Amino acid sequence: MDLTLFAMYFVACCAAGATGALFPTGEWYKSLNKPTWVPPNWVFPIAWTSIYLLMSFAGARVAVLDGSGYALAFWALQIAFNTLWTPVFFGLRHWRASLITMGGLWLSVLGCLIASFSLDIWAGLAFLPYMVWVTVAAALNYSVVRLNPDQKPLAIHTL
């Protein structure tokens, strides 16, 4: 595996992950009705760090392989949706719009998983935890929408 490629993919993951610091949860999130199965807060940084390392590993493995165009395109698409979801959900608090973003994320992770598996078994296996995590996140996103039907997105004031 090319360590420079791994580092480049990991930097992309860290940039996506930085949105969590830019848009923290806050008291408003704590006050929401959430399902009983929400993971505790300490799980999120451990899960995301592990997932980002695995995604970077997978990206670096398939990037050098012939026929990796679709895998790399899905990788780019999933990191774009990954980066977008946090500002939509936590920044704008637009939970219905975040469901659409989550749908794009889920489909692009699935596409990346399938395309990666077709090229390299280890790269495909590295995407399995992400697929599971995004599925849980999608169910949580849906549950927040369902359990908080009267919540409105933040009003955005323009100049």
mmCIF file of C-alpha atoms in Angstrom:
data_model
loop_
_atom_site.group_PDB
_atom_site.id
_atom_site.type_symbol
_atom_site.label_atom_id
_atom_site.label_comp_id
_atom_site.label_asym_id
_atom_site.label_seq_id
_atom_site.Cartn_x
_atom_site.Cartn_y
_atom_site.Cartn_z
ATOM 1 C CA MET A 1 0.000 0.000 0.000
ATOM 2 C CA ASP A 2 1.246 3.467 -0.912
ATOM 3 C CA LEU A 3 1.550 5.468 2.337
ATOM 4 C CA THR A 4 1.390 8.789 0.505
ATOM 5 C CA LEU A 5 -1.962 7.815 -0.996
ATOM 6 C CA PHE A 6 -3.133 6.619 2.420
ATOM 7 C CA ALA A 7 -2.165 9.986 3.929
ATOM 8 C CA MET A 8 -3.992 11.875 1.183
ATOM 9 C CA TYR A 9 -7.168 9.879 1.736
ATOM 10 C CA PHE A 10 -6.842 10.315 5.487
ATOM 11 C CA VAL A 11 -6.493 14.097 5.119
ATOM 12 C CA ALA A 12 -9.722 14.086 3.070
ATOM 13 C CA CYS A 13 -11.398 12.106 5.862
ATOM 14 C CA CYS A 14 -10.082 14.489 8.523
ATOM 15 C CA ALA A 15 -11.427 17.454 6.544
ATOM 16 C CA ALA A 16 -14.842 15.799 6.470
ATOM 17 C CA GLY A 17 -14.565 14.977 10.159
ATOM 18 C CA ALA A 18 -13.701 18.589 11.000
ATOM 19 C CA THR A 19 -17.301 19.537 10.318
ATOM 20 C CA GLY A 20 -18.135 17.883 13.639
ATOM 21 C CA ALA A 21 -16.031 20.507 15.419
ATOM 22 C CA LEU A 22 -17.490 23.307 13.312
ATOM 23 C CA PHE A 23 -21.064 22.257 14.047
ATOM 24 C CA PRO A 24 -21.198 20.828 17.600
ATOM 25 C CA THR A 25 -24.330 19.222 18.982
ATOM 26 C CA GLY A 26 -25.077 21.567 21.890
ATOM 27 C CA GLU A 27 -27.985 21.766 24.303
ATOM 28 C CA TRP A 28 -30.573 21.854 21.520
ATOM 29 C CA TYR A 29 -29.513 18.341 20.469
ATOM 30 C CA LYS A 30 -29.616 17.037 24.028
ATOM 31 C CA SER A 31 -33.198 18.298 24.327
ATOM 32 C CA LEU A 32 -34.427 16.372 21.265
ATOM 33 C CA ASN A 33 -36.494 13.244 21.527
ATOM 34 C CA LYS A 34 -34.197 10.427 20.435
ATOM 35 C CA PRO A 35 -34.612 6.648 20.343
ATOM 36 C CA THR A 36 -33.374 4.657 23.316
ATOM 37 C CA TRP A 37 -30.699 2.945 21.209
ATOM 38 C CA VAL A 38 -28.677 6.113 20.449
ATOM 39 C CA PRO A 39 -25.004 5.285 20.992
ATOM 40 C CA PRO A 40 -23.358 7.163 23.874
ATOM 41 C CA ASN A 41 -21.405 10.283 22.873
ATOM 42 C CA TRP A 42 -18.007 8.686 23.555
ATOM 43 C CA VAL A 43 -18.636 6.083 20.815
ATOM 44 C CA PHE A 44 -18.741 8.620 17.977
ATOM 45 C CA PRO A 45 -15.079 9.763 17.914
ATOM 46 C CA ILE A 46 -13.852 6.171 18.290
ATOM 47 C CA ALA A 47 -16.146 4.918 15.537
ATOM 48 C CA TRP A 48 -15.337 7.743 13.124
ATOM 49 C CA THR A 49 -11.587 7.558 13.679
ATOM 50 C CA SER A 50 -11.672 3.812 13.008
ATOM 51 C CA ILE A 51 -13.890 4.243 9.958
ATOM 52 C CA TYR A 52 -11.730 7.042 8.533
ATOM 53 C CA LEU A 53 -8.601 4.901 8.904
ATOM 54 C CA LEU A 54 -10.336 1.991 7.164
ATOM 55 C CA MET A 55 -11.680 4.233 4.381
ATOM 56 C CA SER A 56 -8.187 5.624 3.807
ATOM 57 C CA PHE A 57 -6.752 2.111 3.712
ATOM 58 C CA ALA A 58 -9.387 1.055 1.165
ATOM 59 C CA GLY A 59 -8.880 4.135 -0.988
ATOM 60 C CA ALA A 60 -5.112 3.701 -1.037
ATOM 61 C CA ARG A 61 -5.428 0.025 -1.975
ATOM 62 C CA VAL A 62 -7.792 0.521 -4.922
ATOM 63 C CA ALA A 63 -6.294 3.777 -6.241
ATOM 64 C CA VAL A 64 -3.339 1.951 -7.803
ATOM 65 C CA LEU A 65 -5.414 -0.820 -9.411
ATOM 66 C CA ASP A 66 -6.504 -0.952 -13.042
ATOM 67 C CA GLY A 67 -10.233 -0.409 -13.398
ATOM 68 C CA SER A 68 -10.572 1.583 -10.173
ATOM 69 C CA GLY A 69 -12.472 4.481 -11.767
ATOM 70 C CA TYR A 70 -15.870 3.653 -10.269
ATOM 71 C CA ALA A 71 -14.439 2.818 -6.849
ATOM 72 C CA LEU A 72 -12.624 6.151 -6.757
ATOM 73 C CA ALA A 73 -15.652 8.053 -8.023
ATOM 74 C CA PHE A 74 -17.814 6.470 -5.324
ATOM 75 C CA TRP A 75 -15.098 7.240 -2.755
ATOM 76 C CA ALA A 76 -15.180 10.906 -3.770
ATOM 77 C CA LEU A 77 -18.976 10.941 -3.750
ATOM 78 C CA GLN A 78 -19.280 9.373 -0.307
ATOM 79 C CA ILE A 79 -16.751 11.761 1.275
ATOM 80 C CA ALA A 80 -18.657 14.689 -0.261
ATOM 81 C CA PHE A 81 -21.958 13.483 1.239
ATOM 82 C CA ASN A 82 -20.146 12.682 4.501
ATOM 83 C CA THR A 83 -18.852 16.267 4.634
ATOM 84 C CA LEU A 84 -22.260 17.742 3.754
ATOM 85 C CA TRP A 85 -24.392 15.810 6.231
ATOM 86 C CA THR A 86 -23.081 17.408 9.446
ATOM 87 C CA PRO A 87 -23.678 21.046 8.392
ATOM 88 C CA VAL A 88 -27.161 20.175 7.156
ATOM 89 C CA PHE A 89 -28.149 18.221 10.279
ATOM 90 C CA PHE A 90 -26.268 20.045 13.049
ATOM 91 C CA GLY A 91 -25.611 23.419 11.379
ATOM 92 C CA LEU A 92 -28.912 24.133 9.661
ATOM 93 C CA ARG A 93 -30.844 21.652 11.834
ATOM 94 C CA HIS A 94 -32.730 20.749 8.694
ATOM 95 C CA TRP A 95 -33.416 17.129 9.520
ATOM 96 C CA ARG A 96 -35.578 16.337 6.544
ATOM 97 C CA ALA A 97 -32.947 17.682 4.153
ATOM 98 C CA SER A 98 -30.334 15.705 6.065
ATOM 99 C CA LEU A 99 -32.330 12.557 5.294
ATOM 100 C CA ILE A 100 -31.852 13.248 1.579
ATOM 101 C CA THR A 101 -28.149 13.802 2.173
ATOM 102 C CA MET A 102 -28.028 10.604 4.221
ATOM 103 C CA GLY A 103 -29.682 8.718 1.360
ATOM 104 C CA GLY A 104 -26.941 9.920 -0.975
ATOM 105 C CA LEU A 105 -24.306 8.976 1.586
ATOM 106 C CA TRP A 106 -25.758 5.510 2.120
ATOM 107 C CA LEU A 107 -25.971 4.801 -1.621
ATOM 108 C CA SER A 108 -22.476 6.118 -2.319
ATOM 109 C CA VAL A 109 -20.978 4.054 0.533
ATOM 110 C CA LEU A 110 -22.755 0.991 -0.849
ATOM 111 C CA GLY A 111 -21.416 1.767 -4.323
ATOM 112 C CA CYS A 112 -17.918 2.218 -2.936
ATOM 113 C CA LEU A 113 -18.155 -1.020 -0.983
ATOM 114 C CA ILE A 114 -19.290 -3.003 -4.034
ATOM 115 C CA ALA A 115 -16.785 -1.389 -6.399
ATOM 116 C CA SER A 116 -13.955 -1.858 -3.897
ATOM 117 C CA PHE A 117 -14.875 -5.508 -3.283
ATOM 118 C CA SER A 118 -14.767 -6.146 -7.020
ATOM 119 C CA LEU A 119 -11.153 -4.941 -7.092
ATOM 120 C CA ASP A 120 -9.671 -5.966 -3.750
ATOM 121 C CA ILE A 121 -11.210 -8.067 -0.990
ATOM 122 C CA TRP A 122 -9.386 -6.175 1.775
ATOM 123 C CA ALA A 123 -10.580 -2.814 0.488
ATOM 124 C CA GLY A 124 -14.134 -4.130 0.326
ATOM 125 C CA LEU A 125 -13.925 -5.542 3.840
ATOM 126 C CA ALA A 126 -12.593 -2.199 5.077
ATOM 127 C CA PHE A 127 -15.832 -0.533 3.945
ATOM 128 C CA LEU A 128 -18.129 -2.942 5.817
ATOM 129 C CA PRO A 129 -17.947 -1.143 9.208
ATOM 130 C CA TYR A 130 -18.707 2.154 7.458
ATOM 131 C CA MET A 131 -21.743 0.614 5.760
ATOM 132 C CA VAL A 132 -23.016 -0.623 9.123
ATOM 133 C CA TRP A 133 -22.341 2.735 10.804
ATOM 134 C CA VAL A 134 -24.059 4.726 8.039
ATOM 135 C CA THR A 135 -27.058 2.395 8.229
ATOM 136 C CA VAL A 136 -27.322 3.045 11.974
ATOM 137 C CA ALA A 137 -26.858 6.788 11.367
ATOM 138 C CA ALA A 138 -29.606 6.767 8.744
ATOM 139 C CA ALA A 139 -31.988 5.030 11.146
ATOM 140 C CA LEU A 140 -31.074 7.542 13.845
ATOM 141 C CA ASN A 141 -31.582 10.465 11.454
ATOM 142 C CA TYR A 142 -34.993 9.103 10.488
ATOM 143 C CA SER A 143 -35.907 8.557 14.148
ATOM 144 C CA VAL A 144 -35.015 12.147 15.053
ATOM 145 C CA VAL A 145 -37.274 13.401 12.247
ATOM 146 C CA ARG A 146 -40.090 11.089 13.343
ATOM 147 C CA LEU A 147 -39.767 11.817 17.083
ATOM 148 C CA ASN A 148 -39.516 15.610 16.649
ATOM 149 C CA PRO A 149 -42.173 16.423 14.046
ATOM 150 C CA ASP A 150 -42.634 20.056 15.100
ATOM 151 C CA GLN A 151 -38.962 21.055 14.921
ATOM 152 C CA LYS A 152 -38.166 23.664 12.293
ATOM 153 C CA PRO A 153 -34.793 24.264 10.623
ATOM 154 C CA LEU A 154 -32.769 27.271 11.750
ATOM 155 C CA ALA A 155 -33.803 30.489 10.085
ATOM 156 C CA ILE A 156 -30.976 31.735 7.896
ATOM 157 C CA HIS A 157 -30.723 35.489 7.668
ATOM 158 C CA THR A 158 -29.015 36.950 4.644
ATOM 159 C CA LEU A 159 -27.651 40.459 4.165
#
